[in-house]
PDB file of C-alpha atoms and ligand atoms in Angstrom:
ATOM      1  CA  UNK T  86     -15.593 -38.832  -3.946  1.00  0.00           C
ATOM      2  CA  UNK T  87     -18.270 -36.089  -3.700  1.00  0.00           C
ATOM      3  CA  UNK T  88     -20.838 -36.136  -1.162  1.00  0.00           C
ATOM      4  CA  UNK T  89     -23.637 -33.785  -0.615  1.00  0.00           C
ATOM      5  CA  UNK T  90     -25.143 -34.085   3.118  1.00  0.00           C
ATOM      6  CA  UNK T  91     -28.466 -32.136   3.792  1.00  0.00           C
ATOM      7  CA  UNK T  92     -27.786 -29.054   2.107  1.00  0.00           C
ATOM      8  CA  UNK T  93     -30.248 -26.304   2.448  1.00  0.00           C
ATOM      9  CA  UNK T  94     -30.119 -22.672   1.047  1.00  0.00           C
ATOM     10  CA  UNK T  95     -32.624 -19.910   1.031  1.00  0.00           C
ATOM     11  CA  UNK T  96     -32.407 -16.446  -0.069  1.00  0.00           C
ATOM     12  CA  UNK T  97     -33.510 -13.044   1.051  1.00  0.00           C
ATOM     13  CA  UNK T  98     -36.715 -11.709  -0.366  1.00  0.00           C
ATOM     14  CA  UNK T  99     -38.592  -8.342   0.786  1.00  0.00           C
ATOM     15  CA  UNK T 100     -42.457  -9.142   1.332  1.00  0.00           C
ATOM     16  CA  UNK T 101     -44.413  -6.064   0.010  1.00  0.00           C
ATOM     17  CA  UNK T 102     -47.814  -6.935   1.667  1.00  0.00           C
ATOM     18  CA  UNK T 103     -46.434  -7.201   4.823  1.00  0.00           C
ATOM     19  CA  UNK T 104     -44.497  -3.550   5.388  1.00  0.00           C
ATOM     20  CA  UNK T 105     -41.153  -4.514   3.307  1.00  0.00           C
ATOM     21  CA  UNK T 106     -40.324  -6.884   6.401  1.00  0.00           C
ATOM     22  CA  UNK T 107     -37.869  -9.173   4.365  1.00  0.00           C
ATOM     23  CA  UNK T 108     -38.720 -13.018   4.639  1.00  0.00           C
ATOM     24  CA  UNK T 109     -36.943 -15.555   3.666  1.00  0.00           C
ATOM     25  CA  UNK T 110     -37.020 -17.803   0.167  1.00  0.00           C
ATOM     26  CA  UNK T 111     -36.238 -21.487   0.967  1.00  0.00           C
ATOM     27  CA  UNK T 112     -34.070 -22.698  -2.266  1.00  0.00           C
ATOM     28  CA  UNK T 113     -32.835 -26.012  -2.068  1.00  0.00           C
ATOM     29  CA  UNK T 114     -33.929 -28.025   1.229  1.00  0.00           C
ATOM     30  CA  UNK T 115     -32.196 -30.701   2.497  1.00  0.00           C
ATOM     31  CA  UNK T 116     -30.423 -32.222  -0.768  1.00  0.00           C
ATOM     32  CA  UNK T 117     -27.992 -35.092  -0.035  1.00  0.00           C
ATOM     33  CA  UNK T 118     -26.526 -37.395  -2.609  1.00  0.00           C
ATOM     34  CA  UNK T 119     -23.023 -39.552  -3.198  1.00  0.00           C
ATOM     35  CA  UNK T 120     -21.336 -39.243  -5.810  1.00  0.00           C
ATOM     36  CA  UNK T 121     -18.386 -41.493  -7.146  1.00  0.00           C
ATOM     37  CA  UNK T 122     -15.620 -40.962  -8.978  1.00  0.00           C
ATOM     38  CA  UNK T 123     -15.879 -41.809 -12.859  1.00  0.00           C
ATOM     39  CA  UNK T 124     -19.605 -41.071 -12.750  1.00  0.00           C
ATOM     40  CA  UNK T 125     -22.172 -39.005 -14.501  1.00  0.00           C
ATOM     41  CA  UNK T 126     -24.713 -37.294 -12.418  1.00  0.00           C
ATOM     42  CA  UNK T 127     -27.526 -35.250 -14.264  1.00  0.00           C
ATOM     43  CA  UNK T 128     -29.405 -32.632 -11.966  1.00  0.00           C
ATOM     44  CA  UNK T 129     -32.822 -32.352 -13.651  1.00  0.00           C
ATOM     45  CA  UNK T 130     -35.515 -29.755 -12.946  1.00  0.00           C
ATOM     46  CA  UNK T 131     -37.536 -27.312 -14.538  1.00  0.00           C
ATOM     47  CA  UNK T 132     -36.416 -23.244 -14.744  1.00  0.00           C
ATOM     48  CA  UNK T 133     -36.591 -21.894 -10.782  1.00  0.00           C
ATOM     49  CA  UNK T 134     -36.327 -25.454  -9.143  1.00  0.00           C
ATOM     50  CA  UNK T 135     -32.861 -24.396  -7.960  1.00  0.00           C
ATOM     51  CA  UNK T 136     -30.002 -26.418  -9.990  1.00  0.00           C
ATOM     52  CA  UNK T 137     -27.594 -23.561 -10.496  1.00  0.00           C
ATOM     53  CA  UNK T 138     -27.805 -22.839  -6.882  1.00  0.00           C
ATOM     54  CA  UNK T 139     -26.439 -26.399  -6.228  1.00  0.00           C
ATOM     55  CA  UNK T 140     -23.818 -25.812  -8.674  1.00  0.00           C
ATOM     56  CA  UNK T 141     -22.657 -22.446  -7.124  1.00  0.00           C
ATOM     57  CA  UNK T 142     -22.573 -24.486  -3.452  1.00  0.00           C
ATOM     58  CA  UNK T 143     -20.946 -27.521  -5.103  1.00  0.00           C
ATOM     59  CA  UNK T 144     -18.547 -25.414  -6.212  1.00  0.00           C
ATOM     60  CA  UNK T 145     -17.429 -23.698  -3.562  1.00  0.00           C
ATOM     61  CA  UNK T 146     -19.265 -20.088  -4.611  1.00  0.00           C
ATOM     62  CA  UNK T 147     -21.959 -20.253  -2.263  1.00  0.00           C
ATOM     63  CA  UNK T 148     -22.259 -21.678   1.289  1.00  0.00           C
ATOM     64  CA  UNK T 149     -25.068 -23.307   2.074  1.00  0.00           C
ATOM     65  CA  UNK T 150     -27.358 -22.226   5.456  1.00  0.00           C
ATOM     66  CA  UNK T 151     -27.169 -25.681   6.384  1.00  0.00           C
ATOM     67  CA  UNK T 152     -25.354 -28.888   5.200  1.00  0.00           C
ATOM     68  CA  UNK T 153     -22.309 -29.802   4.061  1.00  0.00           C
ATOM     69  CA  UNK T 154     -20.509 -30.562   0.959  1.00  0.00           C
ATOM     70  CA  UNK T 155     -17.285 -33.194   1.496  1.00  0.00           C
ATOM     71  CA  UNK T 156     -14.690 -33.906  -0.824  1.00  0.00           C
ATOM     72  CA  UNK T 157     -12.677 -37.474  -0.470  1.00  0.00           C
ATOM     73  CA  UNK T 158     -14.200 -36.774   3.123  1.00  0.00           C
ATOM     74  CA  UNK T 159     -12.923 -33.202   3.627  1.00  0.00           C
ATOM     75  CA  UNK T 160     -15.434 -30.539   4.442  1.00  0.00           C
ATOM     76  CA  UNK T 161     -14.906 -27.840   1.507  1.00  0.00           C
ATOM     77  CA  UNK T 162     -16.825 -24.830   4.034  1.00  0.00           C
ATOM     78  CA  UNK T 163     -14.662 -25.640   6.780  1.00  0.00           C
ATOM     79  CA  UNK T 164     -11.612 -24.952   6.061  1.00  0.00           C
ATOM     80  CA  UNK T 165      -9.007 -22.363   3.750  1.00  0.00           C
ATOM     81  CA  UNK T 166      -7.473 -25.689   2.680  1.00  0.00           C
ATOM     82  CA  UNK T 167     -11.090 -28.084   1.771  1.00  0.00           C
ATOM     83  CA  UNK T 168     -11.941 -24.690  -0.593  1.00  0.00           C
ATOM     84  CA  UNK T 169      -8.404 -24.235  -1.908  1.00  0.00           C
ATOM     85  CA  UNK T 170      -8.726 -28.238  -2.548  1.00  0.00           C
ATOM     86  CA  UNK T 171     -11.751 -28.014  -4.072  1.00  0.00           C
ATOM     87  CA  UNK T 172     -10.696 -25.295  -6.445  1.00  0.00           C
ATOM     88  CA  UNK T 173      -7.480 -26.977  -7.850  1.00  0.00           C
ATOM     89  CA  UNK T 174      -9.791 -30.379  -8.398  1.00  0.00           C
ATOM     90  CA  UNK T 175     -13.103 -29.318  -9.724  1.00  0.00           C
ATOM     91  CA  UNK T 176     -13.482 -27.254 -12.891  1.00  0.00           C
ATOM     92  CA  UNK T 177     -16.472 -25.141 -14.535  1.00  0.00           C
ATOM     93  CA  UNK T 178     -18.718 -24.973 -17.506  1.00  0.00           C
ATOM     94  CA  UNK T 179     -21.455 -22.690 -17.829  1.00  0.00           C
ATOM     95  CA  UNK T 180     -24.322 -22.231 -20.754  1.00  0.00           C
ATOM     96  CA  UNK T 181     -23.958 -18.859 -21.471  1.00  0.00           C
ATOM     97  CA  UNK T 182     -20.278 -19.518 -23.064  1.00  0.00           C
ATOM     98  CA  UNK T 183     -20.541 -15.768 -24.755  1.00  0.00           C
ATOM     99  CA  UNK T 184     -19.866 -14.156 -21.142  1.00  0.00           C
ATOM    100  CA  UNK T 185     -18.035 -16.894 -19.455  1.00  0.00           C
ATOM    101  CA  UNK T 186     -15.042 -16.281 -22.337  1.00  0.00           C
ATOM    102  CA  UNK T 187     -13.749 -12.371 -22.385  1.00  0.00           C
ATOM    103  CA  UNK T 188     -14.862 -10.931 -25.741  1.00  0.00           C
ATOM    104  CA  UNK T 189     -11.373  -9.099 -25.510  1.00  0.00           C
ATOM    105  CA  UNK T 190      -9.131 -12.273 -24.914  1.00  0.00           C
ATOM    106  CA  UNK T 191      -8.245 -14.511 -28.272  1.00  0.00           C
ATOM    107  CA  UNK T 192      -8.476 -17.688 -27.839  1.00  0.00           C
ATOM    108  CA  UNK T 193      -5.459 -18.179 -26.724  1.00  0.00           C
ATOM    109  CA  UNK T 194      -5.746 -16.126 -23.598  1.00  0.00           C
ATOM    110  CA  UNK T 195      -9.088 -17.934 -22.840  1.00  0.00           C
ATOM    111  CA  UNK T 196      -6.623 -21.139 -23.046  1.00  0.00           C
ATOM    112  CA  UNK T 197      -4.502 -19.642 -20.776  1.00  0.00           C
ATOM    113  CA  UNK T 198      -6.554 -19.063 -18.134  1.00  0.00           C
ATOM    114  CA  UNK T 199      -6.996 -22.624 -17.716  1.00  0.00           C
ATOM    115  CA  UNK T 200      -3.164 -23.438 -18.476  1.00  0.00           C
ATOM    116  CA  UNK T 201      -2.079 -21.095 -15.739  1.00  0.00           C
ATOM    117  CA  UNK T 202      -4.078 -22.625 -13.016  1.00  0.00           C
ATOM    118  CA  UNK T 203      -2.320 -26.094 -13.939  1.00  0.00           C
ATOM    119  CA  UNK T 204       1.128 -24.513 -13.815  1.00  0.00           C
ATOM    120  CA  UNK T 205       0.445 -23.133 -10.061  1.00  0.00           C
ATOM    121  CA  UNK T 206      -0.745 -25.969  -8.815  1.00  0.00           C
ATOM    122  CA  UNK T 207       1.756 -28.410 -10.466  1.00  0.00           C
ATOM    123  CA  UNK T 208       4.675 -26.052 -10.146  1.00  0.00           C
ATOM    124  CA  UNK T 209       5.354 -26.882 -13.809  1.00  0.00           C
ATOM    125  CA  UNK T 210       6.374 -24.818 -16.448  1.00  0.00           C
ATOM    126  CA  UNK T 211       4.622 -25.512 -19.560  1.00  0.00           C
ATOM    127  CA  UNK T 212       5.075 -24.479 -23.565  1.00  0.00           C
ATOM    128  CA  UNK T 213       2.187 -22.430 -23.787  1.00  0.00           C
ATOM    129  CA  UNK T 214       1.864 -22.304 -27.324  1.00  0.00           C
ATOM    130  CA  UNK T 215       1.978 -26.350 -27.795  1.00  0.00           C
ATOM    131  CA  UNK T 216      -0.409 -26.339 -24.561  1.00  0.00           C
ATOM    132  CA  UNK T 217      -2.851 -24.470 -26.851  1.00  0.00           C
ATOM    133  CA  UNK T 218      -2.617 -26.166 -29.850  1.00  0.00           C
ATOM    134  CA  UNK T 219      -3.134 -29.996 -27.646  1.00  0.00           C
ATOM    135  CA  UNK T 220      -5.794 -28.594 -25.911  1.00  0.00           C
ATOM    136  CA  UNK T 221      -7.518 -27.284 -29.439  1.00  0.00           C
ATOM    137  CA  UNK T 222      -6.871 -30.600 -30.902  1.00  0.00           C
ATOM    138  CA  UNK T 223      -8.258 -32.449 -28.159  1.00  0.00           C
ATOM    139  CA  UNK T 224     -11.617 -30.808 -28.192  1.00  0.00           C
ATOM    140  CA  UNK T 225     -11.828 -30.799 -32.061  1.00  0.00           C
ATOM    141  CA  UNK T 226     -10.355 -27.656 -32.921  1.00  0.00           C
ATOM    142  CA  UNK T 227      -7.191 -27.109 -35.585  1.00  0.00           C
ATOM    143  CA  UNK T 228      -4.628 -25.471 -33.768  1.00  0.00           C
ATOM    144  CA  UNK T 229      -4.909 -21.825 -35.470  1.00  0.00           C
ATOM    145  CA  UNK T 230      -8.196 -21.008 -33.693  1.00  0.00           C
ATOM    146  CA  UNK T 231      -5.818 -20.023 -31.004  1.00  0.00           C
ATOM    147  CA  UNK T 232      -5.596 -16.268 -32.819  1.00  0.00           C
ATOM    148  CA  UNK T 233      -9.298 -15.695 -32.946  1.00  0.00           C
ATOM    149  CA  UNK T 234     -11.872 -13.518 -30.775  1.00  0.00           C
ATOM    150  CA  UNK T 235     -14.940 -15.268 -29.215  1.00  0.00           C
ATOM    151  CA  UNK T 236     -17.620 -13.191 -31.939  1.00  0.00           C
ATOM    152  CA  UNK T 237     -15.391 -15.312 -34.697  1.00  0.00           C
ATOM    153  CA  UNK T 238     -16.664 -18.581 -33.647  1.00  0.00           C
ATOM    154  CA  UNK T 239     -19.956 -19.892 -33.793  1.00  0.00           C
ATOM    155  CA  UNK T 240     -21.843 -21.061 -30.340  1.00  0.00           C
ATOM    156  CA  UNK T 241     -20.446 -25.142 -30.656  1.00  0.00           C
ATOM    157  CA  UNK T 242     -16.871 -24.239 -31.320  1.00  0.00           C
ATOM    158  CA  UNK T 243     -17.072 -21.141 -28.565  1.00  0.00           C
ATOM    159  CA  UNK T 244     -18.017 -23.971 -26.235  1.00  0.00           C
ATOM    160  CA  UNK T 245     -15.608 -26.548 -26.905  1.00  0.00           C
ATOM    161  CA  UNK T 246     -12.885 -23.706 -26.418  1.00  0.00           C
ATOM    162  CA  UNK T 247     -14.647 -23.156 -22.670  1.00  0.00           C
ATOM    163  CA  UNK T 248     -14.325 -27.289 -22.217  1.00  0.00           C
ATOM    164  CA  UNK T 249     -10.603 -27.065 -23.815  1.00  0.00           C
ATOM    165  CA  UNK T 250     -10.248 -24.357 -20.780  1.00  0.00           C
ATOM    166  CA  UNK T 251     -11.853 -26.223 -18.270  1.00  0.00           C
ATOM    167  CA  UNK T 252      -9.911 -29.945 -18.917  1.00  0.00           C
ATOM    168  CA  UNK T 253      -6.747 -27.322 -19.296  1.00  0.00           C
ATOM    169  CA  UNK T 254      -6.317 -26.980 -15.438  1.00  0.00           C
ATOM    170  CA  UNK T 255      -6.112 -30.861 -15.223  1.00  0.00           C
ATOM    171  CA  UNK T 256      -9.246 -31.363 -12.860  1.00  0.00           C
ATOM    172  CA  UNK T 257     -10.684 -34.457 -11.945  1.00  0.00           C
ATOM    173  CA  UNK T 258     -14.031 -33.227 -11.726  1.00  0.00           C
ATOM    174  CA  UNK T 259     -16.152 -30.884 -13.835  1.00  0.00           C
ATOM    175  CA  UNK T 260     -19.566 -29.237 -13.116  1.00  0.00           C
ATOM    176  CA  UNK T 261     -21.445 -28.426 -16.217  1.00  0.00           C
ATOM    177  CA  UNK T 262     -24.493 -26.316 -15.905  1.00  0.00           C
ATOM    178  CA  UNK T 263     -26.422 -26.457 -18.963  1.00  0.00           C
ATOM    179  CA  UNK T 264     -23.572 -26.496 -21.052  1.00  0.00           C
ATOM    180  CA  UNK T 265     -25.699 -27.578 -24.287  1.00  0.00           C
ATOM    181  CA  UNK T 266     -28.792 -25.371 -23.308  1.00  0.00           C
ATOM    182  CA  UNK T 267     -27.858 -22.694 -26.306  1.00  0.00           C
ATOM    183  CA  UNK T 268     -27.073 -25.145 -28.647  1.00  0.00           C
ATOM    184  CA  UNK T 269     -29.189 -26.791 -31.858  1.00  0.00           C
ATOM    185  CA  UNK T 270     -29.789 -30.334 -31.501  1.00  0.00           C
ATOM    186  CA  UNK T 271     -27.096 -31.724 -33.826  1.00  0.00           C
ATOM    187  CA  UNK T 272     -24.312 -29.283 -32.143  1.00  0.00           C
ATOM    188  CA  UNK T 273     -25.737 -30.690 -28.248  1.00  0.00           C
ATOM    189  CA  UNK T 274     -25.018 -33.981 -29.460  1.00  0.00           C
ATOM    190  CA  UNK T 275     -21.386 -33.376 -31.031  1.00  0.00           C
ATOM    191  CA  UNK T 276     -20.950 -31.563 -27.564  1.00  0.00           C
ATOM    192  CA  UNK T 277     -22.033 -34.577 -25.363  1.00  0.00           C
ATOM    193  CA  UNK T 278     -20.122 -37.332 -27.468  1.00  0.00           C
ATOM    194  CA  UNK T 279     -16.532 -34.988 -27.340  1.00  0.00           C
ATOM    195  CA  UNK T 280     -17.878 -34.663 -23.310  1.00  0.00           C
ATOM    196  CA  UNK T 281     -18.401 -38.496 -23.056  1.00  0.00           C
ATOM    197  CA  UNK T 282     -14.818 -39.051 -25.317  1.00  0.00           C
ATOM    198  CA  UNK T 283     -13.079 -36.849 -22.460  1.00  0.00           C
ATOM    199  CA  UNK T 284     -14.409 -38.273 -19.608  1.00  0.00           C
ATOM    200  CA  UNK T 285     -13.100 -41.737 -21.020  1.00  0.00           C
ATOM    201  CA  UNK T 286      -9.638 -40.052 -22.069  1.00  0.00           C
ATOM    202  CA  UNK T 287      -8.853 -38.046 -19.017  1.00  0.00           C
ATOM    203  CA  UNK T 288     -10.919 -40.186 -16.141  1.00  0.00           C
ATOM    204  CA  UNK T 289     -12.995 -37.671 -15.381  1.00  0.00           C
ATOM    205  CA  UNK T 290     -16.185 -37.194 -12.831  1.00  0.00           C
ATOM    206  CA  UNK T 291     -19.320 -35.197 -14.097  1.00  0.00           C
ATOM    207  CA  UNK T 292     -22.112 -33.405 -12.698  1.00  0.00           C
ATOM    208  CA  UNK T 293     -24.563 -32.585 -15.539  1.00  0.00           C
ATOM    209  CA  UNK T 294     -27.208 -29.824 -14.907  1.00  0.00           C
ATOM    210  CA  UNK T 295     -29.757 -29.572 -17.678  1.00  0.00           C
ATOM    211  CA  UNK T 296     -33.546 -29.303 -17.927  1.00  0.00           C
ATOM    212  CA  UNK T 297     -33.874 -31.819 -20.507  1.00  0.00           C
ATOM    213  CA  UNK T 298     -34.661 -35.360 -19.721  1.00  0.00           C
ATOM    214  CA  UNK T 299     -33.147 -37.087 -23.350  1.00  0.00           C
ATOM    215  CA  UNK T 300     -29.837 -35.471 -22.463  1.00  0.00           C
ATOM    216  CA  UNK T 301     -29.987 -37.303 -19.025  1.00  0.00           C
ATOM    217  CA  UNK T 302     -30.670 -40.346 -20.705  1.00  0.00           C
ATOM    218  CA  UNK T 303     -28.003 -40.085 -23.671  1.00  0.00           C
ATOM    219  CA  UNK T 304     -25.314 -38.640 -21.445  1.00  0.00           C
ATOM    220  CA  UNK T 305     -25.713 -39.570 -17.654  1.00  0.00           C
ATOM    221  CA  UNK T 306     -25.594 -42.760 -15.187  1.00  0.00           C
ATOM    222  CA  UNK T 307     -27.430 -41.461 -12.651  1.00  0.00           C
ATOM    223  CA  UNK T 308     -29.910 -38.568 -12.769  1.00  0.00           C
ATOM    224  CA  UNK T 309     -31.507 -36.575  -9.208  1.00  0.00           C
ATOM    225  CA  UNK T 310     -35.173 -35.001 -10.382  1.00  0.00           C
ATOM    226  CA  UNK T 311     -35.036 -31.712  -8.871  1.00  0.00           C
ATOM    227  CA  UNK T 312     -38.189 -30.066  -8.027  1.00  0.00           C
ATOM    228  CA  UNK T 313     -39.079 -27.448  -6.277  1.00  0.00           C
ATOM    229  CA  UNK T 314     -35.608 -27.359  -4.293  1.00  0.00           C
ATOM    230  CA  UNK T 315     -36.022 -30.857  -3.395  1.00  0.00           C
ATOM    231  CA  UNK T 316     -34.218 -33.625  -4.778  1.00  0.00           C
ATOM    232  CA  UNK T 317     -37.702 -36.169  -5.278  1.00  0.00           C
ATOM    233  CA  UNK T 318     -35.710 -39.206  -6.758  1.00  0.00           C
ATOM    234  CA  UNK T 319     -32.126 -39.981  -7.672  1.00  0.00           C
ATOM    235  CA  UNK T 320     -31.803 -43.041  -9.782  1.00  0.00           C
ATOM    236  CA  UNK T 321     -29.621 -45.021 -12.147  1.00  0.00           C
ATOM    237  CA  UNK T 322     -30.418 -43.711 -15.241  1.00  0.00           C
ATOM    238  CA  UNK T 323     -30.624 -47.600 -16.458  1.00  0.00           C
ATOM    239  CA  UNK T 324     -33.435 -47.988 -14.371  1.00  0.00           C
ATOM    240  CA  UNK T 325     -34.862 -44.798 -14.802  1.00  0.00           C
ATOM    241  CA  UNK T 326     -38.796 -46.203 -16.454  1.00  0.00           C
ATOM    242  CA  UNK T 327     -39.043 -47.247 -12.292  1.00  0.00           C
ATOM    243  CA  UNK T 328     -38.491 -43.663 -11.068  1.00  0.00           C
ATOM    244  CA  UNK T 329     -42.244 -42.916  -8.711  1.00  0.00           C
ATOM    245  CA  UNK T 330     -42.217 -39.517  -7.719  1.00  0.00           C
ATOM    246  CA  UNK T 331     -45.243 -37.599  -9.667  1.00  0.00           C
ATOM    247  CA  UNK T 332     -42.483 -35.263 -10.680  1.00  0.00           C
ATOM    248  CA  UNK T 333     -40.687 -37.692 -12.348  1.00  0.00           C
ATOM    249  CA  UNK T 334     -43.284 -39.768 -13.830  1.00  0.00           C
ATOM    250  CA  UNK T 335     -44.166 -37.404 -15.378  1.00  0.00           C
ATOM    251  CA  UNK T 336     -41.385 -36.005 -17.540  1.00  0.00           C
ATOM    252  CA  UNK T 337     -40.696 -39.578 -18.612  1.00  0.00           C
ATOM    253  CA  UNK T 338     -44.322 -39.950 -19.725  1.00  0.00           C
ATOM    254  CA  UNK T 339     -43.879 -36.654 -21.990  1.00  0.00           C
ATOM    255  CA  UNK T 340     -40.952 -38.461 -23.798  1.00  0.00           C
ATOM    256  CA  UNK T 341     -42.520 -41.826 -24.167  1.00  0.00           C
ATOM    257  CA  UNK T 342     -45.472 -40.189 -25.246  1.00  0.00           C
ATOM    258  CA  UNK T 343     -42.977 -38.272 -28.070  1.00  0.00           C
ATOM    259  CA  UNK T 344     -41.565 -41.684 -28.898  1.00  0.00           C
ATOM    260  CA  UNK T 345     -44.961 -42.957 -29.493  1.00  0.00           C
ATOM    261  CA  UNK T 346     -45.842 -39.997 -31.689  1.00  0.00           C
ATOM    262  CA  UNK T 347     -42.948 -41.304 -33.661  1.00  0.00           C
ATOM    263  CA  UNK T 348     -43.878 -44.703 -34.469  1.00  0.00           C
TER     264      UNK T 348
HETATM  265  N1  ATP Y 485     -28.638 -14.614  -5.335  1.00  0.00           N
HETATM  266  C1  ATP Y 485     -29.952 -14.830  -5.300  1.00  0.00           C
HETATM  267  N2  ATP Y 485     -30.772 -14.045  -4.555  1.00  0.00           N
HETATM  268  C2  ATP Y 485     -32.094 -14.259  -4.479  1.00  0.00           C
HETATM  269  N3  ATP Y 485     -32.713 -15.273  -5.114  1.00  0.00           N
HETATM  270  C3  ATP Y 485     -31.978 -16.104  -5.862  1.00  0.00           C
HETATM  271  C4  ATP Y 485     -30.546 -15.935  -5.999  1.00  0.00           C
HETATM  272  N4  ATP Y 485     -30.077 -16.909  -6.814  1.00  0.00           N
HETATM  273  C5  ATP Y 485     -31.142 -17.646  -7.167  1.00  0.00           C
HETATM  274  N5  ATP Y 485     -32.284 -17.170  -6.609  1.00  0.00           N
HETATM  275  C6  ATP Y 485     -33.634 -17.750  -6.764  1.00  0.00           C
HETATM  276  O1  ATP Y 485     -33.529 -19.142  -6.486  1.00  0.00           O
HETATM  277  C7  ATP Y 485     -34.389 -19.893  -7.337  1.00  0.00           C
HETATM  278  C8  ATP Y 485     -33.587 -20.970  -8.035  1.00  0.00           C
HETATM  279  O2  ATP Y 485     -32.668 -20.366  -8.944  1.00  0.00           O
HETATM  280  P1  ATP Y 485     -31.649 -21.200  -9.826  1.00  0.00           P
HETATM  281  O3  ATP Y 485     -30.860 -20.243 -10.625  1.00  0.00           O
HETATM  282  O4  ATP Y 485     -30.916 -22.135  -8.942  1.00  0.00           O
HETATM  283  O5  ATP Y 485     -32.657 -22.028 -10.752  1.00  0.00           O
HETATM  284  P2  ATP Y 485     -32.347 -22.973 -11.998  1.00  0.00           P
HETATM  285  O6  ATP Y 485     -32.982 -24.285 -11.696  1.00  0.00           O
HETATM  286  O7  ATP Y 485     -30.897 -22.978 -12.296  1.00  0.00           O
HETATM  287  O8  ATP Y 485     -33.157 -22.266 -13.176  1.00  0.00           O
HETATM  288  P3  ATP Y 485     -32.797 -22.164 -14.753  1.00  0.00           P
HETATM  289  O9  ATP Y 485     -33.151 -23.501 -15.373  1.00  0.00           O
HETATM  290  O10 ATP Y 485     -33.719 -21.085 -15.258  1.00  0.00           O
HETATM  291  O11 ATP Y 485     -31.345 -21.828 -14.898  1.00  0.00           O
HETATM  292  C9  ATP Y 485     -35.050 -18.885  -8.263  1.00  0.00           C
HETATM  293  O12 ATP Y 485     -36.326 -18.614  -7.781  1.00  0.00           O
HETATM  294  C10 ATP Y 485     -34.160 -17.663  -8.178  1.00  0.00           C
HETATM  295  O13 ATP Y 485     -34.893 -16.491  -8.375  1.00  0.00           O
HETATM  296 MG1   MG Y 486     -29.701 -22.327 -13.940  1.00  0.00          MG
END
């Protein structure tokens, strides 16, 4: 469904030792992967190795200096039509939910943004207020958060009205970069097991971008270890104890180690 093929982005930086010339930061070098539809791919790496820059080129945001990015074969840099395709299929969550909802908007309005899209793609005219309330329901929410401001929700209900937002527009696929990262660990799981519930419900394809292995492993089938803009190993998450790359070896040993610590 989505394929990554030898994507490579680098960014300007000025060089103060040598005069201000500016030089060139590689990013991400040469990251290809498959991904099919129905699955759960985690992008793992530590802060800096470059995951939100996939996201932005994934989605459409950022084109890469090389490589492309194909959607059920179509080239999504190539063409008005691959982006415009891209953008009515693929939807967005971010971590920081406090600026990615309008402190201004209600609820409601947030709801809509997502509603809207759906009813200019599909031509269809929905009832906006019953749109709401479904869309509240279905991520957990009663139906009269739709009159509230983002400061009068705490960060896990915020968050499930940015999910409610993203499923609104009907996509098939949804990128979610860190989308637990500024939660407490009983509120990340709630969040994962609604994600996992709507991915069952709607028939939906992930792509998971976190910095924490044990979300991989509760939430994912198939993780790439991201380091240092390369992508080292991608692997079913199922078989994840044979992953070889240093990189990878050892993150896994830090948990196992924690599980020992345990017993
Ligand atoms: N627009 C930009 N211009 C210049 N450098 C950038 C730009 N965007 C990202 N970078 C650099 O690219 C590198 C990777 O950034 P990126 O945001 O992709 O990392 P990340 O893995 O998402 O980190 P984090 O876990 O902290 O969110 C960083 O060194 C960052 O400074
Ligand atoms: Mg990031």
């Amino acid at each position: 469904m989505l394929e990554l093929k030898n994507i490579s982005v680098s960014f300007r930086s000025e060089n103060q030792e040598k005069w201000f010339r500016t030089t060139r930061t590689q990013v991400l070098s040469d990251i290809s992967f498959q991904l099919k539809k129905g699955d759960c791919l985690g992008i793992l790496g530590e802060s800096g190795s470059g995951k939100s820059t996939i996201g932005r080129v994934i989605s459409g945001l950022l084109k890469p200096d090389s490589g492309q990015v194909f959607l059920d074969g179509v080239s999504i840099y190539d063409s008005r039509e691959g982006r415009k395709m891209l953008q009515s299929r693929m939807s967005v969550v971010f971590q920081d939910y406090t600026t990615s909802a309008n402190p201004r908007f209600r609820v409601r309005d947030i709801l809509m943004e997502g509603i809207s899209a759906w009813e200019r793609k599909s031509g269809e005219r929905l009832e906006r207020c019953k749109e709401s309330e479904r869309l509240l329901n279905q991520v957990g929410l009663s139906g009269d958060f739709a009159d509230r401001f983002p400061h009068e929700l705490s960060g896990g209900q915020l968050q499930r009205v940015c999910i409610a937002r993203a499923v609104a527009s009907r996509p098939e696929i949804i990128l979610l970069d860190e989308p637990i990262s500024s939660l407490d660990a009983h509120t990340q799981v709630q969040i994962m097991d609604l994600l996992t519930e709507l991915k069952k419900l709607l028939g939906l394809t992930y792509i998971f971008i976190t910095h924490e292995l044990t979300s991989v492993t509760y939430f994912c089938d198939q993780v790439l270890f991201l380091y240092q803009g390369t992508g080292v190993e991608h692997i079913a998450v199922s078989r994840i104890r044979e992953a070889k790359h240093p990189y990878a070896v050892q993150l896994l040993s830090s948990v196992i180690e924690l599980e020992g610590d345990k017993s």
